[in-house]
mmCIF file of C-alpha atoms in Angstrom:
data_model
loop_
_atom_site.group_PDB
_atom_site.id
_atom_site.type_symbol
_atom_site.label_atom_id
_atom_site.label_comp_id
_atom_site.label_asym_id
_atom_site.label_seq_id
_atom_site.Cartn_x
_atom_site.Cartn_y
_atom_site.Cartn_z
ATOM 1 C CA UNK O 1 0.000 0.000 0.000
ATOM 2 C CA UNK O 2 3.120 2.109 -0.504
ATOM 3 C CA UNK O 3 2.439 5.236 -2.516
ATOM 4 C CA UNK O 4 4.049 4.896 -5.821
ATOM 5 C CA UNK O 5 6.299 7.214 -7.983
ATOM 6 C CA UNK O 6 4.896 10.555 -8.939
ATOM 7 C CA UNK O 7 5.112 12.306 -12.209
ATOM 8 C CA UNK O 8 7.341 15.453 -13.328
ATOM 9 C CA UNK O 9 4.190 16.616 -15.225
ATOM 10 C CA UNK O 10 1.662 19.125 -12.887
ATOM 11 C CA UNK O 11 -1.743 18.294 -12.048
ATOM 12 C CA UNK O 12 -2.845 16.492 -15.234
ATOM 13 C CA UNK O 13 -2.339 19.692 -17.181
ATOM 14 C CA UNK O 14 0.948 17.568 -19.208
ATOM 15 C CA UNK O 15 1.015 14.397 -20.694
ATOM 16 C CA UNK O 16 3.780 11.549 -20.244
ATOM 17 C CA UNK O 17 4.727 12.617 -24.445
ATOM 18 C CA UNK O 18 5.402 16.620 -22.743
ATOM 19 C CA UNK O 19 7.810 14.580 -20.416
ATOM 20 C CA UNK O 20 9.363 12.492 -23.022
ATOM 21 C CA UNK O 21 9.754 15.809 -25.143
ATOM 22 C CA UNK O 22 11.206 17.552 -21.998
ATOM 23 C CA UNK O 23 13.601 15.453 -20.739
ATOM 24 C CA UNK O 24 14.132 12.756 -23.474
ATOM 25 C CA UNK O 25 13.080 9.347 -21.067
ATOM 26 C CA UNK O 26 9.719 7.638 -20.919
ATOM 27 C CA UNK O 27 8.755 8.299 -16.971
ATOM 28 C CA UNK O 28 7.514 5.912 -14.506
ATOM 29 C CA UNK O 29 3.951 5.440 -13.316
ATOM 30 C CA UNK O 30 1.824 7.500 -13.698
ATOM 31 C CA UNK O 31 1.817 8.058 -17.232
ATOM 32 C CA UNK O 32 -0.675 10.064 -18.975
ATOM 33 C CA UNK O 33 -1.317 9.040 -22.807
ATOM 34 C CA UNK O 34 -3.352 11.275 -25.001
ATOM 35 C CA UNK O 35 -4.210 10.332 -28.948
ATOM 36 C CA UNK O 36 -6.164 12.138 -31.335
ATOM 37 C CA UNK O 37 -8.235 9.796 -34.388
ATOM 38 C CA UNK O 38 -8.595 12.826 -36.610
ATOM 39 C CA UNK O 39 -5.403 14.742 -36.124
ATOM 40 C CA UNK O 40 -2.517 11.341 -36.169
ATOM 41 C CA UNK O 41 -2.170 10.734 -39.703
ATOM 42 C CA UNK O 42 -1.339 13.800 -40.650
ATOM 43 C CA UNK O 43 0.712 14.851 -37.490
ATOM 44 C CA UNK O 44 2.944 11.492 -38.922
ATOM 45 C CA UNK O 45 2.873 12.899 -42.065
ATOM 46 C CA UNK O 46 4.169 16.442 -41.306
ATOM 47 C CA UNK O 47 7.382 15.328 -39.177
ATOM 48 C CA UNK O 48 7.501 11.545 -38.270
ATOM 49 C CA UNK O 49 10.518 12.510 -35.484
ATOM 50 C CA UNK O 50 8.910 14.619 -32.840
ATOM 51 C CA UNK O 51 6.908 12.658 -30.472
ATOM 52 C CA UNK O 52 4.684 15.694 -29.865
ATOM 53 C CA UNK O 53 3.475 15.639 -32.745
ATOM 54 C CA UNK O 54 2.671 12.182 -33.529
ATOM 55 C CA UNK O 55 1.250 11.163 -30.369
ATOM 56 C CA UNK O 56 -1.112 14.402 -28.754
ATOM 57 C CA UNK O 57 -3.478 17.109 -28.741
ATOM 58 C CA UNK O 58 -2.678 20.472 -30.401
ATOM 59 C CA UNK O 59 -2.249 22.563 -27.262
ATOM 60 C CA UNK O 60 -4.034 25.438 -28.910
ATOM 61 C CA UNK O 61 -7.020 23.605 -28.566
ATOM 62 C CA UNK O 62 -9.870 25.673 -26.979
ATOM 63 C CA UNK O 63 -10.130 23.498 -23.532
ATOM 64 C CA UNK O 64 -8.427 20.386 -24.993
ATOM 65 C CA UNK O 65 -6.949 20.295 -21.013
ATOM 66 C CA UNK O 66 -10.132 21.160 -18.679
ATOM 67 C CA UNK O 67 -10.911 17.407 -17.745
ATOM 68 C CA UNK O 68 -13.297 18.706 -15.210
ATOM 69 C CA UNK O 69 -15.825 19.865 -18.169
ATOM 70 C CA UNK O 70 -14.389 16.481 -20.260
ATOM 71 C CA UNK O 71 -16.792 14.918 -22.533
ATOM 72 C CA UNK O 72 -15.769 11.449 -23.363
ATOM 73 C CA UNK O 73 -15.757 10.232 -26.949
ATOM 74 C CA UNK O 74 -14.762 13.574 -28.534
ATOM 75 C CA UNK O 75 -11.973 13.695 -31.369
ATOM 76 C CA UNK O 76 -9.107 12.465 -28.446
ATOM 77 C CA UNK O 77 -8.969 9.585 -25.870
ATOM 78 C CA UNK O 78 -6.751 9.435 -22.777
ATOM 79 C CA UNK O 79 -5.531 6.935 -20.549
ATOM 80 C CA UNK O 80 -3.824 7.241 -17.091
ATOM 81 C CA UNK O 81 -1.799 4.264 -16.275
ATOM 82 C CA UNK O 82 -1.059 3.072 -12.820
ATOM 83 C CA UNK O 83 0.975 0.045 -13.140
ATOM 84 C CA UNK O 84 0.949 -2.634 -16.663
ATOM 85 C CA UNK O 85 -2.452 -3.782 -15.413
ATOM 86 C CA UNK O 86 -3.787 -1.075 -14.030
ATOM 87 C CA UNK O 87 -5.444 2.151 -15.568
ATOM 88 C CA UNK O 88 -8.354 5.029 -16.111
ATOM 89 C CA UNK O 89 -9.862 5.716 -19.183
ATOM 90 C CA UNK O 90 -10.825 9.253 -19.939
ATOM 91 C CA UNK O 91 -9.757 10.545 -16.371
ATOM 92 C CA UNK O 92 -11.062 13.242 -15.004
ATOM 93 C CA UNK O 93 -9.679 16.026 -13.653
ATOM 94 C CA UNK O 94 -10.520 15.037 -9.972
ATOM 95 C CA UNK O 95 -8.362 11.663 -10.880
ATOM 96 C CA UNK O 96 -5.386 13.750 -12.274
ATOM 97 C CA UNK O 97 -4.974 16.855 -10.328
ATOM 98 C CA UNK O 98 -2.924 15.135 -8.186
ATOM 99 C CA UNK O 99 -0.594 14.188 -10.408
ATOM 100 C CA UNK O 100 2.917 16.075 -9.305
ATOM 101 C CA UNK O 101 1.247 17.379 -6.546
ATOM 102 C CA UNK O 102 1.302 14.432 -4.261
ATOM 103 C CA UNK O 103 0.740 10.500 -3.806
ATOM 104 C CA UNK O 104 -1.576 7.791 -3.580
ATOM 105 C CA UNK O 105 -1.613 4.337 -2.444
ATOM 106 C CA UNK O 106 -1.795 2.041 -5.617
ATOM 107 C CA UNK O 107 -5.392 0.698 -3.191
ATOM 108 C CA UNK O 108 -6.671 4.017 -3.139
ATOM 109 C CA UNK O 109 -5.818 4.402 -6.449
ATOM 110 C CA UNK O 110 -7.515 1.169 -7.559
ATOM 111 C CA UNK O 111 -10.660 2.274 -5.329
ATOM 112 C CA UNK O 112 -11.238 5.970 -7.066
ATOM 113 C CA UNK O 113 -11.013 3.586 -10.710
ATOM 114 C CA UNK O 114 -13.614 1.657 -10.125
ATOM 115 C CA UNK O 115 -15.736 4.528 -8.919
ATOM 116 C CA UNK O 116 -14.299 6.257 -12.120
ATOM 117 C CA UNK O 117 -15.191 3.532 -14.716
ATOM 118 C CA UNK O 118 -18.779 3.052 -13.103
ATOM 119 C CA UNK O 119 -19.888 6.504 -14.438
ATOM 120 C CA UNK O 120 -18.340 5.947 -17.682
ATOM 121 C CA UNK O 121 -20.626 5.375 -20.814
ATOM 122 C CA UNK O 122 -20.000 2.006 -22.367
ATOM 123 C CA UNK O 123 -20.408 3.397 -25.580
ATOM 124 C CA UNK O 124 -17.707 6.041 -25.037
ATOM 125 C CA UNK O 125 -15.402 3.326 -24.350
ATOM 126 C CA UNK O 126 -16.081 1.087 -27.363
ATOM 127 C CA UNK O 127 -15.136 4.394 -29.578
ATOM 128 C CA UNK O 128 -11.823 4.333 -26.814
ATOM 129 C CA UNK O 129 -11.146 0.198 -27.721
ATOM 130 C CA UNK O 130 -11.700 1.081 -31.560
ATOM 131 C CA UNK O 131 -9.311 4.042 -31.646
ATOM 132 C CA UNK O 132 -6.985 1.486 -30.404
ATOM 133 C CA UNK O 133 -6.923 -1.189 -31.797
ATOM 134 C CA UNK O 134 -6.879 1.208 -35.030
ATOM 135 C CA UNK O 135 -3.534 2.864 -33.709
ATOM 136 C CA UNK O 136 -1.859 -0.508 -32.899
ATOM 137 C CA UNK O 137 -2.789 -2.040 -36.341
ATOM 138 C CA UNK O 138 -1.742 0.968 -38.375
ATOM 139 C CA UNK O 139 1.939 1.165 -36.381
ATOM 140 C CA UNK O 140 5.381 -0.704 -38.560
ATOM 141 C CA UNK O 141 5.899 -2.835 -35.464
ATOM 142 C CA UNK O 142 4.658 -5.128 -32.598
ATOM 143 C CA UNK O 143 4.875 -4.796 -28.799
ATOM 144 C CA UNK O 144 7.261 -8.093 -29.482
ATOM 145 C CA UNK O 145 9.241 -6.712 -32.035
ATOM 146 C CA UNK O 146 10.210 -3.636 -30.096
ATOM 147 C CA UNK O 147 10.553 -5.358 -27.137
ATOM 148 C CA UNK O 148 13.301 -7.423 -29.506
ATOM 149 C CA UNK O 149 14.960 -4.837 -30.512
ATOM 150 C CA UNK O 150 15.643 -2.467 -27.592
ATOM 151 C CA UNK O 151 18.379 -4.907 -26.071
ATOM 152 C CA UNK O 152 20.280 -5.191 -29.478
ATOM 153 C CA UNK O 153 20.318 -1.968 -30.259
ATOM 154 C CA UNK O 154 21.730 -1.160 -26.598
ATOM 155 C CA UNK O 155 24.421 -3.597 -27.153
ATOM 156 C CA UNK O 156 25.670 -2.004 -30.478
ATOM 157 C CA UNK O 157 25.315 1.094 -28.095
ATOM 158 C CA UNK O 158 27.279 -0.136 -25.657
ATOM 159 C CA UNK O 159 30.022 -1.595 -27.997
ATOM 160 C CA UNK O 160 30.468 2.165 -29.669
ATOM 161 C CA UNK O 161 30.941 3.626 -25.888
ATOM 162 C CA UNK O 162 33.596 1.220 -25.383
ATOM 163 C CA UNK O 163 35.426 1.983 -28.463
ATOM 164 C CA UNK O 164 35.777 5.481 -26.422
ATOM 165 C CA UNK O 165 32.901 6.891 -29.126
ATOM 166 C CA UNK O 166 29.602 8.298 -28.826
ATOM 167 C CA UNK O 167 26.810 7.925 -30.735
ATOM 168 C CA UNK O 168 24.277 10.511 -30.081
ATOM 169 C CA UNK O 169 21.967 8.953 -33.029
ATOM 170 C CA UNK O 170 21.675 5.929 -31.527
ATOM 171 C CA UNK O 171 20.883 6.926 -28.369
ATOM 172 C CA UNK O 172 17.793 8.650 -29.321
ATOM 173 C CA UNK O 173 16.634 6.027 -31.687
ATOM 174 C CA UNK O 174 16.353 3.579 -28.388
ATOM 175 C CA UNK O 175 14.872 6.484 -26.706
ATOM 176 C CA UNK O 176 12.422 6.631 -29.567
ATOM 177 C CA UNK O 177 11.415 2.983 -29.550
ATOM 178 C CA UNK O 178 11.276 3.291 -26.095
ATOM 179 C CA UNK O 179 8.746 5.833 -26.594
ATOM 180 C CA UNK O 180 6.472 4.057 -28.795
ATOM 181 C CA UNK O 181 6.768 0.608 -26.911
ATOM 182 C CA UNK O 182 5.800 2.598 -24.115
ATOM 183 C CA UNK O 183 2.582 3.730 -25.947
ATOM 184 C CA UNK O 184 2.100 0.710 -27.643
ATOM 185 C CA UNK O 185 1.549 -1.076 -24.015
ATOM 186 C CA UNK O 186 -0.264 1.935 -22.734
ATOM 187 C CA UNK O 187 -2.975 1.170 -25.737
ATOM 188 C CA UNK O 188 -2.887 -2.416 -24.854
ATOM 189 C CA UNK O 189 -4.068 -1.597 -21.353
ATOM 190 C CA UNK O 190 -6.613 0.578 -22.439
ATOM 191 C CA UNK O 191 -7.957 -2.349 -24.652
ATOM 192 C CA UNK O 192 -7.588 -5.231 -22.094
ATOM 193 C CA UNK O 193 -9.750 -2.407 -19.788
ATOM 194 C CA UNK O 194 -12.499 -1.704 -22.079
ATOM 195 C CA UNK O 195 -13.219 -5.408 -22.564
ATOM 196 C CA UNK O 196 -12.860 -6.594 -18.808
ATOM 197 C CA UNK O 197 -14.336 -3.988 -16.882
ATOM 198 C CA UNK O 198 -18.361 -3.512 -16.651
ATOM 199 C CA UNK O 199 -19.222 0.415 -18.061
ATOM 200 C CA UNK O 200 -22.589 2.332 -17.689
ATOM 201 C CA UNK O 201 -24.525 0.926 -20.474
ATOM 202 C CA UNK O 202 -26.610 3.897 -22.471
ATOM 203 C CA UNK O 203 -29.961 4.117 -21.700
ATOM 204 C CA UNK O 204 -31.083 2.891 -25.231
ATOM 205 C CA UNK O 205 -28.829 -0.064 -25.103
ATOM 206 C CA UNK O 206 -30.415 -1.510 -21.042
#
C-alpha cells in the first residue's frame, strides 16, 4: 500500500509525451497518454521525429486540457496508467490533479477507478477500444518486435561507448522505440480495460 512514484508533469495539465519531449526518457507510473483519431495521420505525415506531434493534442485547442468539463468520446482519448495492469480511461480532472502534486496508495488508487469507470458510458469506451486497436494495427511494429529490438540496439550502443565513441543517433533512436513501446503497451491496457471492466450501459442499449 506504498504510494508509488509521482510524475514530473503538474496536475494532469501535461502528458507523459510533454515529459518524453522535456527530458528525453519515458517516466515511470503515472503516465498520462493522449491520442487524437482525426489529427494522427497527418501529425505522422508532417514530421515523423517529434513525439509531440505524432502522439497528442494540439495545445491550442480551446479546452483540450479542462478534464473537469471532459466529454468522453470527442476527437481524443486518454488513458492514465497506474501500473501494466492497471489504468483510467478518460480521467477526469478530480483523478489527475494530483498528479505532481502528491501521492496515492496504488489501493486508493484502484478504489477511485472503479468509482471512475462506473460513471463511464459504455459506448464512449467502445469508440476508446476502436481508436486502439486502429492505432496498434496501423503502427510498422509489434509490442514483441520492439521489445526485440531495444536490447540489441543497446548492445551495439554499448560496444560504440567502449570503443571510447559516442553515438548521439543511436541513443535517441532507443529512446524513440522506447517511446512508442511505451505507448504501444499503454494502448494495450486501455484495450484489455475496455473489454474486462463492466461500463454504464446507455440508456437505449439496457
Amino acid at each position: 500500500n506504498s504510494p508509488i512514484y509521482n510524475t514530473y508533469a503538474r496536475s494532469g495539465w501535461e502528458s507523459t509525451v510533454d515529459t518524453f519531449n522535456t527530458y528525453g526518457f519515458v517516466e515511470d507510473y503515472p503516465q498520462l497518454w493522449v491520442w487524437t483519431d482525426d489529427k494522427l495521420v497527418q501529425m505522422t505525415q508532417d514530421n515523423k521525429e517529434h513525439a509531440f506531434q505524432r502522439y497528442r493534442n494540439d495545445v491550442h485547442d480551446e479546452g483540450a486540457y479542462d478534464r473537469s468539463h471532459y466529454v468522453p468520446n470527442s476527437h481524443h482519448y486518454e488513458i492514465l496508467v497506474l501500473s501494466p495492469t492497471v489504468g483510467a480511461l478518460y480521467p477526469t480532472q478530480g483523478l489527475v490533479e494530483i498528479l505532481g502534486n502528491g501521492q496515492r496508495s496504488m489501493e486508493e488508487w484502484q478504489i477511485l477507478i472503479k468509482a471512475h469507470h462506473d460513471s463511464i458510458r459504455a459506448s464512449h469506451v467502445r469508440a476508446l477500444h476502436h481508436s486502439a486497436q486502429a492505432l496498434l494495427e496501423s503502427l510498422a511494429t509489434t509490442i514483441e518486435q520492439d521489445e526485440a529490438i531495444i536490447p540489441t540496439e543497446k548492445a551495439k550502443l554499448e560496444k560504440v561507448a567502449r570503443k571510447g565513441r559516442v553515438d548521439v543517433g543511436k541513443q535517441d533512436a532507443i529512446q524513440a522505440i522506447e517511446f512508442r513501446l511505451a505507448f504501444k503497451q499503454a494502448l494495450k491496457l486501455a484495450q484489455s480495460i475496455a473489454e474486462n471492466v463492466t461500463f454504464l450501459e446507455d440508456s437505449d442499449e439496457l
